[in-house]
mmCIF file of C-alpha atoms and ligand atoms in Angstrom:
data_model
loop_
_atom_site.group_PDB
_atom_site.id
_atom_site.type_symbol
_atom_site.label_atom_id
_atom_site.label_comp_id
_atom_site.label_asym_id
_atom_site.label_seq_id
_atom_site.Cartn_x
_atom_site.Cartn_y
_atom_site.Cartn_z
ATOM 1 C CA UNK A 1 -68.037 57.102 23.287
ATOM 2 C CA UNK A 2 -67.624 59.192 20.140
ATOM 3 C CA UNK A 3 -68.797 62.791 20.302
ATOM 4 C CA UNK A 4 -70.140 64.895 17.446
ATOM 5 C CA UNK A 5 -69.695 68.609 16.922
ATOM 6 C CA UNK A 6 -72.851 70.308 15.657
ATOM 7 C CA UNK A 7 -72.413 73.761 14.111
ATOM 8 C CA UNK A 8 -75.525 75.795 14.941
ATOM 9 C CA UNK A 9 -76.650 78.849 12.965
ATOM 10 C CA UNK A 10 -79.894 80.198 14.400
ATOM 11 C CA UNK A 11 -80.503 82.897 11.769
ATOM 12 C CA UNK A 12 -83.377 85.371 11.511
ATOM 13 C CA UNK A 13 -87.126 85.652 12.081
ATOM 14 C CA UNK A 14 -88.446 82.439 13.623
ATOM 15 C CA UNK A 15 -85.013 80.825 13.082
ATOM 16 C CA UNK A 16 -83.808 81.170 16.703
ATOM 17 C CA UNK A 17 -87.167 79.923 18.083
ATOM 18 C CA UNK A 18 -87.366 76.744 15.996
ATOM 19 C CA UNK A 19 -83.636 76.062 16.180
ATOM 20 C CA UNK A 20 -83.721 76.491 19.973
ATOM 21 C CA UNK A 21 -86.642 74.030 20.101
ATOM 22 C CA UNK A 22 -84.701 71.414 18.133
ATOM 23 C CA UNK A 23 -81.642 71.779 20.374
ATOM 24 C CA UNK A 24 -83.766 71.396 23.514
ATOM 25 C CA UNK A 25 -85.228 68.205 22.077
ATOM 26 C CA UNK A 26 -81.787 66.853 21.114
ATOM 27 C CA UNK A 27 -80.582 67.586 24.644
ATOM 28 C CA UNK A 28 -83.457 65.459 25.974
ATOM 29 C CA UNK A 29 -82.423 62.365 23.985
ATOM 30 C CA UNK A 30 -80.248 59.571 25.402
ATOM 31 C CA UNK A 31 -77.440 60.656 23.037
ATOM 32 C CA UNK A 32 -77.273 64.230 24.339
ATOM 33 C CA UNK A 33 -73.858 63.587 25.921
ATOM 34 C CA UNK A 34 -72.429 62.796 22.473
ATOM 35 C CA UNK A 35 -73.526 66.101 20.946
ATOM 36 C CA UNK A 36 -71.523 69.313 21.301
ATOM 37 C CA UNK A 37 -73.231 72.457 19.966
ATOM 38 C CA UNK A 38 -71.097 75.352 18.689
ATOM 39 C CA UNK A 39 -72.912 78.523 17.619
ATOM 40 C CA UNK A 40 -71.959 80.683 14.643
ATOM 41 C CA UNK A 41 -73.535 83.872 13.282
ATOM 42 C CA UNK A 42 -74.968 84.382 9.770
ATOM 43 C CA UNK A 43 -78.007 85.874 8.067
ATOM 44 C CA UNK A 44 -79.807 89.157 7.538
ATOM 45 C CA UNK A 45 -79.464 90.414 11.115
ATOM 46 C CA UNK A 46 -75.725 89.788 11.038
ATOM 47 C CA UNK A 47 -75.471 91.549 7.662
ATOM 48 C CA UNK A 48 -77.328 94.569 9.036
ATOM 49 C CA UNK A 49 -75.032 94.706 12.061
ATOM 50 C CA UNK A 50 -71.702 94.008 10.349
ATOM 51 C CA UNK A 51 -72.082 94.235 6.551
ATOM 52 C CA UNK A 52 -71.276 90.511 6.289
ATOM 53 C CA UNK A 53 -74.113 87.950 5.864
ATOM 54 C CA UNK A 54 -71.854 84.915 6.092
ATOM 55 C CA UNK A 55 -68.561 85.376 7.975
ATOM 56 C CA UNK A 56 -65.578 83.244 6.997
ATOM 57 C CA UNK A 57 -65.353 81.767 10.513
ATOM 58 C CA UNK A 58 -68.949 80.529 10.132
ATOM 59 C CA UNK A 59 -68.094 78.815 6.855
ATOM 60 C CA UNK A 60 -65.011 77.211 8.409
ATOM 61 C CA UNK A 61 -66.949 76.161 11.520
ATOM 62 C CA UNK A 62 -69.626 74.540 9.356
ATOM 63 C CA UNK A 63 -67.035 72.839 7.180
ATOM 64 C CA UNK A 64 -65.229 71.169 10.057
ATOM 65 C CA UNK A 65 -68.303 70.259 12.121
ATOM 66 C CA UNK A 66 -69.806 66.780 11.953
ATOM 67 C CA UNK A 67 -73.182 68.301 10.990
ATOM 68 C CA UNK A 68 -74.842 71.714 10.682
ATOM 69 C CA UNK A 69 -78.182 72.605 12.275
ATOM 70 C CA UNK A 70 -79.989 75.759 11.194
ATOM 71 C CA UNK A 71 -83.184 77.666 12.014
ATOM 72 C CA UNK A 72 -83.886 79.906 9.010
ATOM 73 C CA UNK A 73 -82.201 82.987 7.552
ATOM 74 C CA UNK A 74 -83.204 86.063 5.569
ATOM 75 C CA UNK A 75 -85.405 89.118 5.958
ATOM 76 C CA UNK A 76 -87.085 90.512 2.820
ATOM 77 C CA UNK A 77 -86.150 94.119 3.606
ATOM 78 C CA UNK A 78 -82.442 93.374 4.122
ATOM 79 C CA UNK A 79 -80.975 93.279 0.627
ATOM 80 C CA UNK A 80 -77.662 93.603 -1.181
ATOM 81 C CA UNK A 81 -77.261 96.612 -3.506
ATOM 82 C CA UNK A 82 -78.349 94.400 -6.462
ATOM 83 C CA UNK A 83 -81.743 93.873 -4.805
ATOM 84 C CA UNK A 84 -81.286 90.196 -3.843
ATOM 85 C CA UNK A 85 -81.818 89.108 -0.242
ATOM 86 C CA UNK A 86 -78.693 89.214 1.908
ATOM 87 C CA UNK A 87 -79.682 86.676 4.561
ATOM 88 C CA UNK A 88 -80.290 83.768 2.218
ATOM 89 C CA UNK A 89 -76.671 84.059 1.141
ATOM 90 C CA UNK A 90 -75.861 81.772 4.049
ATOM 91 C CA UNK A 91 -77.823 78.765 2.802
ATOM 92 C CA UNK A 92 -76.952 79.321 -0.852
ATOM 93 C CA UNK A 93 -73.207 79.794 -0.381
ATOM 94 C CA UNK A 94 -73.059 76.915 2.066
ATOM 95 C CA UNK A 95 -74.615 74.609 -0.550
ATOM 96 C CA UNK A 96 -72.078 75.603 -3.161
ATOM 97 C CA UNK A 97 -69.111 75.856 -0.768
ATOM 98 C CA UNK A 98 -69.645 72.426 0.792
ATOM 99 C CA UNK A 99 -71.093 70.858 -2.367
ATOM 100 C CA UNK A 100 -74.370 69.890 -0.655
ATOM 101 C CA UNK A 101 -75.827 68.564 -3.877
ATOM 102 C CA UNK A 102 -78.738 66.492 -2.556
ATOM 103 C CA UNK A 103 -81.648 68.260 -0.887
ATOM 104 C CA UNK A 104 -83.862 65.550 0.593
ATOM 105 C CA UNK A 105 -87.352 66.812 1.458
ATOM 106 C CA UNK A 106 -89.619 64.118 2.926
ATOM 107 C CA UNK A 107 -93.323 64.770 2.397
ATOM 108 C CA UNK A 108 -95.290 62.735 4.894
ATOM 109 C CA UNK A 109 -98.792 63.151 6.272
ATOM 110 C CA UNK A 110 -98.325 62.400 9.963
ATOM 111 C CA UNK A 111 -100.967 61.181 12.423
ATOM 112 C CA UNK A 112 -102.892 64.080 13.924
ATOM 113 C CA UNK A 113 -102.358 66.347 10.914
ATOM 114 C CA UNK A 114 -105.310 67.087 8.629
ATOM 115 C CA UNK A 115 -104.428 67.439 4.962
ATOM 116 C CA UNK A 116 -105.988 70.165 2.863
ATOM 117 C CA UNK A 117 -106.461 67.396 0.293
ATOM 118 C CA UNK A 118 -109.910 65.913 0.707
ATOM 119 C CA UNK A 119 -110.076 62.442 2.268
ATOM 120 C CA UNK A 120 -106.307 61.887 2.619
ATOM 121 C CA UNK A 121 -105.301 60.109 5.825
ATOM 122 C CA UNK A 122 -101.892 59.549 7.435
ATOM 123 C CA UNK A 123 -100.109 56.919 5.380
ATOM 124 C CA UNK A 124 -101.699 58.092 2.114
ATOM 125 C CA UNK A 125 -99.015 60.686 1.422
ATOM 126 C CA UNK A 126 -95.420 59.611 1.894
ATOM 127 C CA UNK A 127 -92.831 60.559 -0.694
ATOM 128 C CA UNK A 128 -89.535 62.394 -1.068
ATOM 129 C CA UNK A 129 -88.842 65.420 -3.207
ATOM 130 C CA UNK A 130 -85.148 65.157 -4.069
ATOM 131 C CA UNK A 131 -84.015 68.560 -5.233
ATOM 132 C CA UNK A 132 -80.713 69.000 -7.051
ATOM 133 C CA UNK A 133 -79.115 71.642 -4.874
ATOM 134 C CA UNK A 134 -76.004 73.048 -6.559
ATOM 135 C CA UNK A 135 -76.895 73.463 -10.240
ATOM 136 C CA UNK A 136 -80.020 74.429 -12.180
ATOM 137 C CA UNK A 137 -81.208 77.998 -12.327
ATOM 138 C CA UNK A 138 -79.958 78.902 -8.858
ATOM 139 C CA UNK A 139 -76.379 78.138 -9.900
ATOM 140 C CA UNK A 140 -76.501 81.576 -11.504
ATOM 141 C CA UNK A 141 -76.893 83.276 -8.108
ATOM 142 C CA UNK A 142 -74.568 86.313 -8.125
ATOM 143 C CA UNK A 143 -73.388 85.568 -11.674
ATOM 144 C CA UNK A 144 -76.316 86.704 -13.813
ATOM 145 C CA UNK A 145 -76.145 89.774 -16.016
ATOM 146 C CA UNK A 146 -78.191 92.893 -15.381
ATOM 147 C CA UNK A 147 -77.638 95.408 -18.141
ATOM 148 C CA UNK A 148 -78.261 99.179 -18.024
ATOM 149 C CA UNK A 149 -81.665 98.763 -16.439
ATOM 150 C CA UNK A 150 -82.890 97.274 -19.737
ATOM 151 C CA UNK A 151 -82.463 93.535 -19.410
ATOM 152 C CA UNK A 152 -81.304 90.761 -17.087
ATOM 153 C CA UNK A 153 -80.240 87.178 -17.801
ATOM 154 C CA UNK A 154 -79.568 84.194 -15.498
ATOM 155 C CA UNK A 155 -78.258 80.906 -16.881
ATOM 156 C CA UNK A 156 -79.618 77.428 -16.140
ATOM 157 C CA UNK A 157 -76.772 74.982 -15.533
ATOM 158 C CA UNK A 158 -77.133 71.197 -15.913
ATOM 159 C CA UNK A 159 -74.008 69.010 -15.964
ATOM 160 C CA UNK A 160 -73.621 65.282 -16.504
ATOM 161 C CA UNK A 161 -71.769 64.832 -13.209
ATOM 162 C CA UNK A 162 -74.352 66.813 -11.237
ATOM 163 C CA UNK A 163 -77.274 64.978 -12.817
ATOM 164 C CA UNK A 164 -75.783 61.502 -12.518
ATOM 165 C CA UNK A 165 -75.122 61.866 -8.809
ATOM 166 C CA UNK A 166 -78.536 63.294 -7.914
ATOM 167 C CA UNK A 167 -80.401 60.701 -10.000
ATOM 168 C CA UNK A 168 -78.316 57.915 -8.467
ATOM 169 C CA UNK A 169 -79.193 59.263 -5.024
ATOM 170 C CA UNK A 170 -82.889 59.192 -5.996
ATOM 171 C CA UNK A 171 -82.724 55.519 -6.974
ATOM 172 C CA UNK A 172 -80.761 54.636 -3.830
ATOM 173 C CA UNK A 173 -83.404 56.397 -1.711
ATOM 174 C CA UNK A 174 -86.162 54.496 -3.528
ATOM 175 C CA UNK A 175 -84.355 51.208 -2.924
ATOM 176 C CA UNK A 176 -84.307 51.883 0.817
ATOM 177 C CA UNK A 177 -88.030 52.720 0.950
ATOM 178 C CA UNK A 178 -91.178 50.634 0.746
ATOM 179 C CA UNK A 179 -92.614 52.102 -2.438
ATOM 180 C CA UNK A 180 -95.464 54.513 -3.128
ATOM 181 C CA UNK A 181 -98.383 54.303 -0.657
ATOM 182 C CA UNK A 182 -100.908 53.883 -3.491
ATOM 183 C CA UNK A 183 -99.557 50.669 -5.037
ATOM 184 C CA UNK A 184 -96.426 49.742 -3.052
ATOM 185 C CA UNK A 185 -94.226 50.155 -6.145
ATOM 186 C CA UNK A 186 -90.725 51.557 -5.801
ATOM 187 C CA UNK A 187 -90.725 54.406 -8.278
ATOM 188 C CA UNK A 188 -88.543 57.386 -9.214
ATOM 189 C CA UNK A 189 -90.237 60.230 -11.066
ATOM 190 C CA UNK A 190 -88.125 62.605 -13.140
ATOM 191 C CA UNK A 191 -89.709 66.071 -12.981
ATOM 192 C CA UNK A 192 -88.532 68.456 -15.702
ATOM 193 C CA UNK A 193 -89.548 70.479 -18.762
ATOM 194 C CA UNK A 194 -87.789 68.231 -21.270
ATOM 195 C CA UNK A 195 -90.347 69.255 -23.878
ATOM 196 C CA UNK A 196 -89.224 72.894 -23.809
ATOM 197 C CA UNK A 197 -85.555 73.343 -22.885
ATOM 198 C CA UNK A 198 -82.381 71.497 -23.898
ATOM 199 C CA UNK A 199 -81.095 71.581 -20.334
ATOM 200 C CA UNK A 200 -84.089 69.582 -19.118
ATOM 201 C CA UNK A 201 -84.002 67.214 -22.121
ATOM 202 C CA UNK A 202 -80.368 66.519 -21.164
ATOM 203 C CA UNK A 203 -81.366 66.004 -17.513
ATOM 204 C CA UNK A 204 -83.911 63.416 -18.656
ATOM 205 C CA UNK A 205 -81.434 61.654 -20.933
ATOM 206 C CA UNK A 206 -78.956 61.261 -18.079
ATOM 207 C CA UNK A 207 -81.841 60.149 -15.819
ATOM 208 C CA UNK A 208 -82.595 57.339 -18.286
ATOM 209 C CA UNK A 209 -78.959 56.233 -18.406
ATOM 210 C CA UNK A 210 -78.751 56.000 -14.606
ATOM 211 C CA UNK A 211 -82.208 54.360 -14.395
ATOM 212 C CA UNK A 212 -80.855 51.483 -16.525
ATOM 213 C CA UNK A 213 -78.676 50.545 -13.527
ATOM 214 C CA UNK A 214 -81.816 50.075 -11.376
ATOM 215 C CA UNK A 215 -84.127 47.651 -13.215
ATOM 216 C CA UNK A 216 -85.898 46.827 -9.928
ATOM 217 C CA UNK A 217 -87.264 50.361 -9.641
ATOM 218 C CA UNK A 218 -89.954 51.826 -11.886
ATOM 219 C CA UNK A 219 -89.016 54.952 -13.805
ATOM 220 C CA UNK A 220 -91.572 57.655 -14.354
ATOM 221 C CA UNK A 221 -91.708 61.155 -15.866
ATOM 222 C CA UNK A 222 -93.706 64.324 -15.303
ATOM 223 C CA UNK A 223 -93.414 67.838 -16.660
ATOM 224 C CA UNK A 224 -93.074 70.311 -13.819
ATOM 225 C CA UNK A 225 -96.378 72.057 -14.538
ATOM 226 C CA UNK A 226 -98.308 68.770 -14.663
ATOM 227 C CA UNK A 227 -96.438 67.618 -11.553
ATOM 228 C CA UNK A 228 -98.170 70.307 -9.479
ATOM 229 C CA UNK A 229 -101.547 68.882 -10.550
ATOM 230 C CA UNK A 230 -100.568 65.261 -9.839
ATOM 231 C CA UNK A 231 -99.282 66.173 -6.374
ATOM 232 C CA UNK A 232 -102.701 67.544 -5.511
ATOM 233 C CA UNK A 233 -104.867 64.962 -7.293
ATOM 234 C CA UNK A 234 -102.987 61.701 -6.686
ATOM 235 C CA UNK A 235 -100.145 62.155 -4.186
ATOM 236 C CA UNK A 236 -100.302 58.465 -3.178
ATOM 237 C CA UNK A 237 -98.721 57.551 -6.531
ATOM 238 C CA UNK A 238 -95.362 59.118 -5.627
ATOM 239 C CA UNK A 239 -92.345 57.568 -3.951
ATOM 240 C CA UNK A 240 -89.251 59.623 -4.915
ATOM 241 C CA UNK A 241 -89.364 62.664 -7.215
ATOM 242 C CA UNK A 242 -86.036 63.947 -8.535
ATOM 243 C CA UNK A 243 -85.816 67.402 -10.044
ATOM 244 C CA UNK A 244 -83.782 70.484 -10.886
ATOM 245 C CA UNK A 245 -82.988 73.056 -8.199
ATOM 246 C CA UNK A 246 -85.663 75.714 -8.782
ATOM 247 C CA UNK A 247 -88.410 73.220 -9.659
ATOM 248 C CA UNK A 248 -87.537 71.378 -6.447
ATOM 249 C CA UNK A 249 -87.809 74.588 -4.453
ATOM 250 C CA UNK A 250 -91.277 75.261 -5.853
ATOM 251 C CA UNK A 251 -92.835 71.792 -5.859
ATOM 252 C CA UNK A 252 -91.582 70.987 -2.364
ATOM 253 C CA UNK A 253 -93.433 74.035 -0.974
ATOM 254 C CA UNK A 254 -96.606 72.855 -2.707
ATOM 255 C CA UNK A 255 -96.003 69.357 -1.372
ATOM 256 C CA UNK A 256 -95.517 70.720 2.169
ATOM 257 C CA UNK A 257 -98.893 72.449 1.926
ATOM 258 C CA UNK A 258 -100.540 69.027 1.418
ATOM 259 C CA UNK A 259 -99.105 67.574 4.654
ATOM 260 C CA UNK A 260 -99.812 70.355 7.145
ATOM 261 C CA UNK A 261 -97.845 73.295 5.779
ATOM 262 C CA UNK A 262 -94.311 74.632 5.835
ATOM 263 C CA UNK A 263 -93.985 74.104 9.568
ATOM 264 C CA UNK A 264 -94.289 70.319 9.093
ATOM 265 C CA UNK A 265 -91.659 70.022 6.406
ATOM 266 C CA UNK A 266 -88.137 68.852 7.295
ATOM 267 C CA UNK A 267 -85.157 69.037 4.986
ATOM 268 C CA UNK A 268 -81.620 67.637 4.730
ATOM 269 C CA UNK A 269 -78.977 69.023 2.383
ATOM 270 C CA UNK A 270 -76.300 66.438 1.873
ATOM 271 C CA UNK A 271 -72.884 66.252 0.256
ATOM 272 C CA UNK A 272 -70.312 63.495 0.383
ATOM 273 C CA UNK A 273 -68.725 64.977 3.509
ATOM 274 C CA UNK A 274 -71.143 67.512 5.053
ATOM 275 C CA UNK A 275 -74.819 67.560 6.063
ATOM 276 C CA UNK A 276 -76.929 70.661 6.653
ATOM 277 C CA UNK A 277 -80.276 70.331 8.419
ATOM 278 C CA UNK A 278 -83.075 72.896 8.603
ATOM 279 C CA UNK A 279 -86.832 72.927 8.038
ATOM 280 C CA UNK A 280 -87.871 73.632 4.451
ATOM 281 C CA UNK A 281 -89.510 76.918 5.457
ATOM 282 C CA UNK A 282 -88.035 80.405 5.519
ATOM 283 C CA UNK A 283 -87.722 82.827 8.423
ATOM 284 C CA UNK A 284 -91.472 83.744 8.415
ATOM 285 C CA UNK A 285 -90.788 87.248 9.832
ATOM 286 C CA UNK A 286 -94.481 88.097 10.306
ATOM 287 C CA UNK A 287 -94.855 85.478 13.042
ATOM 288 C CA UNK A 288 -91.360 85.863 14.558
ATOM 289 C CA UNK A 289 -90.944 86.533 18.268
ATOM 290 C CA UNK A 290 -94.550 85.568 19.089
ATOM 291 C CA UNK A 291 -93.914 82.008 20.278
ATOM 292 C CA UNK A 292 -96.385 80.679 17.675
ATOM 293 C CA UNK A 293 -94.074 79.161 15.031
ATOM 294 C CA UNK A 294 -94.409 75.443 14.422
ATOM 295 C CA UNK A 295 -91.112 73.843 15.563
ATOM 296 C CA UNK A 296 -91.877 70.310 14.302
ATOM 297 C CA UNK A 297 -90.220 70.718 10.879
ATOM 298 C CA UNK A 298 -86.940 71.751 12.510
ATOM 299 C CA UNK A 299 -87.225 69.043 15.175
ATOM 300 C CA UNK A 300 -87.783 66.430 12.433
ATOM 301 C CA UNK A 301 -84.784 67.867 10.552
ATOM 302 C CA UNK A 302 -82.728 67.348 13.715
ATOM 303 C CA UNK A 303 -83.948 63.720 13.760
ATOM 304 C CA UNK A 304 -82.779 63.268 10.183
ATOM 305 C CA UNK A 305 -79.416 64.765 11.246
ATOM 306 C CA UNK A 306 -79.123 61.988 13.849
ATOM 307 C CA UNK A 307 -80.007 59.441 11.163
ATOM 308 C CA UNK A 308 -77.396 60.797 8.766
ATOM 309 C CA UNK A 309 -74.707 60.793 11.468
ATOM 310 C CA UNK A 310 -75.767 57.260 12.468
ATOM 311 C CA UNK A 311 -75.310 56.063 8.889
ATOM 312 C CA UNK A 312 -71.927 57.733 8.435
ATOM 313 C CA UNK A 313 -70.483 56.534 11.714
ATOM 314 C CA UNK A 314 -72.322 53.207 12.078
ATOM 315 C CA UNK A 315 -73.691 54.509 15.392
ATOM 316 C CA UNK A 316 -76.838 52.621 16.335
ATOM 317 C CA UNK A 317 -77.380 54.797 19.419
ATOM 318 C CA UNK A 318 -77.934 57.818 17.175
ATOM 319 C CA UNK A 319 -80.289 55.847 14.949
ATOM 320 C CA UNK A 320 -82.371 54.849 17.961
ATOM 321 C CA UNK A 321 -82.482 58.467 19.105
ATOM 322 C CA UNK A 322 -83.672 59.589 15.653
ATOM 323 C CA UNK A 323 -86.576 57.130 15.748
ATOM 324 C CA UNK A 324 -87.407 58.186 19.318
ATOM 325 C CA UNK A 325 -87.594 61.870 18.300
ATOM 326 C CA UNK A 326 -89.903 61.029 15.380
ATOM 327 C CA UNK A 327 -92.179 58.985 17.631
ATOM 328 C CA UNK A 328 -92.196 61.808 20.198
ATOM 329 C CA UNK A 329 -93.223 64.317 17.512
ATOM 330 C CA UNK A 330 -96.067 62.017 16.458
ATOM 331 C CA UNK A 331 -97.156 61.630 20.082
ATOM 332 C CA UNK A 332 -97.077 65.415 20.588
ATOM 333 C CA UNK A 333 -99.180 66.105 17.485
ATOM 334 C CA UNK A 334 -101.611 63.272 18.179
ATOM 335 C CA UNK A 335 -102.996 65.262 21.112
ATOM 336 C CA UNK A 336 -104.877 68.418 20.130
ATOM 337 C CA UNK A 337 -103.020 70.317 22.848
ATOM 338 C CA UNK A 338 -99.751 69.661 20.997
ATOM 339 C CA UNK A 339 -100.897 71.239 17.740
ATOM 340 C CA UNK A 340 -99.648 74.693 16.858
ATOM 341 C CA UNK A 341 -101.862 77.321 15.223
ATOM 342 C CA UNK A 342 -100.933 76.362 11.672
ATOM 343 C CA UNK A 343 -102.134 72.809 12.520
ATOM 344 C CA UNK A 344 -105.469 74.086 13.805
ATOM 345 C CA UNK A 345 -104.494 74.044 17.483
ATOM 346 C CA UNK A 346 -103.332 76.690 19.924
ATOM 347 C CA UNK A 347 -100.057 75.295 21.280
ATOM 348 C CA UNK A 348 -97.202 77.780 21.456
ATOM 349 C CA UNK A 349 -93.753 76.916 20.117
ATOM 350 C CA UNK A 350 -92.613 76.262 23.680
ATOM 351 C CA UNK A 351 -95.630 74.106 24.574
ATOM 352 C CA UNK A 352 -95.180 71.997 21.455
ATOM 353 C CA UNK A 353 -91.491 71.555 22.256
ATOM 354 C CA UNK A 354 -92.281 70.647 25.862
ATOM 355 C CA UNK A 355 -94.705 67.970 24.656
ATOM 356 C CA UNK A 356 -92.051 66.385 22.457
ATOM 357 C CA UNK A 357 -89.617 66.366 25.370
ATOM 358 C CA UNK A 358 -92.252 64.882 27.697
ATOM 359 C CA UNK A 359 -93.028 62.156 25.150
ATOM 360 C CA UNK A 360 -89.290 61.382 24.865
ATOM 361 C CA UNK A 361 -89.061 61.168 28.659
ATOM 362 C CA UNK A 362 -92.100 58.892 28.899
ATOM 363 C CA UNK A 363 -90.578 56.512 26.370
ATOM 364 C CA UNK A 364 -87.230 56.161 28.191
HETATM 365 P P1 LIG B 1 -87.932 81.381 1.832
HETATM 366 O O1 LIG B 1 -88.031 81.934 0.455
HETATM 367 O O2 LIG B 1 -86.831 81.977 2.663
HETATM 368 O O3 LIG B 1 -87.967 79.869 1.877
HETATM 369 P P2 LIG B 1 -90.706 81.946 2.006
HETATM 370 O O4 LIG B 1 -90.877 83.269 1.382
HETATM 371 O O5 LIG B 1 -91.011 80.709 1.221
HETATM 372 O O6 LIG B 1 -89.250 81.837 2.614
HETATM 373 P P3 LIG B 1 -91.647 81.223 4.606
HETATM 374 O O7 LIG B 1 -90.846 81.980 5.588
HETATM 375 O O8 LIG B 1 -91.302 79.789 4.426
HETATM 376 O O9 LIG B 1 -91.636 82.004 3.249
HETATM 377 O O10 LIG B 1 -93.180 81.340 4.973
HETATM 378 C C1 LIG B 1 -94.224 80.954 4.089
HETATM 379 C C2 LIG B 1 -95.533 80.914 4.875
HETATM 380 O O11 LIG B 1 -95.520 79.808 5.774
HETATM 381 C C3 LIG B 1 -95.767 82.161 5.729
HETATM 382 O O12 LIG B 1 -97.157 82.412 5.768
HETATM 383 C C4 LIG B 1 -95.274 81.739 7.072
HETATM 384 O O13 LIG B 1 -95.855 82.454 8.123
HETATM 385 C C5 LIG B 1 -95.636 80.251 7.117
HETATM 386 N N1 LIG B 1 -94.655 79.511 7.916
HETATM 387 C C6 LIG B 1 -93.400 79.216 7.566
HETATM 388 N N2 LIG B 1 -92.784 78.528 8.516
HETATM 389 C C7 LIG B 1 -93.678 78.369 9.516
HETATM 390 C C8 LIG B 1 -93.647 77.726 10.788
HETATM 391 N N3 LIG B 1 -92.546 77.099 11.232
HETATM 392 N N4 LIG B 1 -94.749 77.763 11.558
HETATM 393 C C9 LIG B 1 -95.868 78.356 11.134
HETATM 394 N N5 LIG B 1 -95.986 78.971 9.944
HETATM 395 C C10 LIG B 1 -94.886 78.987 9.138
#
């Protein structure tokens, strides 16, 4: 039986709580014997203690592992001398260092979760925000210019190679799905500001070139500002949305708010060799250490880690375990007692985790 090494970085704030929950759940699956967890430090707490937010050994450990599982990192008050947050260096440098160019953020209204959008039921909202993860405005991280306290400039980077590969990924994802819930059509929406900036006009041009290779999938366009309106007014129209790094960061938070909030939002950051899995939320320091954080987003991210490993290694056991974890999450949330405070319930992080593990046990 093949075994997989999982690099674990717990991080800051609620990071250790939600990451611990995901590991407990993974250890309760039938594939637990195949998973070997190796912990590494990184984040704001580590920076405060050592002056290093992302040690070299952590980068090397993540690089050689079969997959990386993370809680969340960063604390607003722990900053570098230039004023930027130290802890988020981990996620950002990992993306660039391992070329994790595709950030897949599934937006799905699950049974038992009430949407803030009026009248939307489970099944009505089910799309993916595919965020380009290594270029765009965030490519300028650490390389912008701040001049004499008078001005600052960051550059927006869009390359042909970076755009082709993320758009291709979007169409491949759409091909593997069942289409938008509203009309069943497989559709990829290009979200940009092609009307204002050359970078985005270029992104759209490359999108069109790649779209020509996928005549079976509908192509669609939305400006980023209008996109925020569409996501609220007619989310059932969307299937896969592909967009630049910063736009993806922003619209995926809005999207998460329509399906139960940040705690319900998983995320996978994928390159050709490495995969990094964490919930889409940050370290939420105001609720840290209180056993009230919603662990489901991180648990669902762990399920997508199993899926990704299953695909890479043609390992059907892992695929089965991924489905089982998703079903167990749905079973846990279906009962009011399994809902955390952000979902309108009163379950603690530990209770919610216990319910997922119980549901996994009942299904075996
Ligand atoms: P970052 O910029 O690092 O992504 P952020 O500033 O977007 O972080 P988050 O830490 O994601 O902020 O928190 C946003 C809001 O969502 C906060 O009100 C936080 O308490 C809430 N939140 C985030 N994650 C969870 C969770 N797992 N459970 C419950 N509430 C959460």
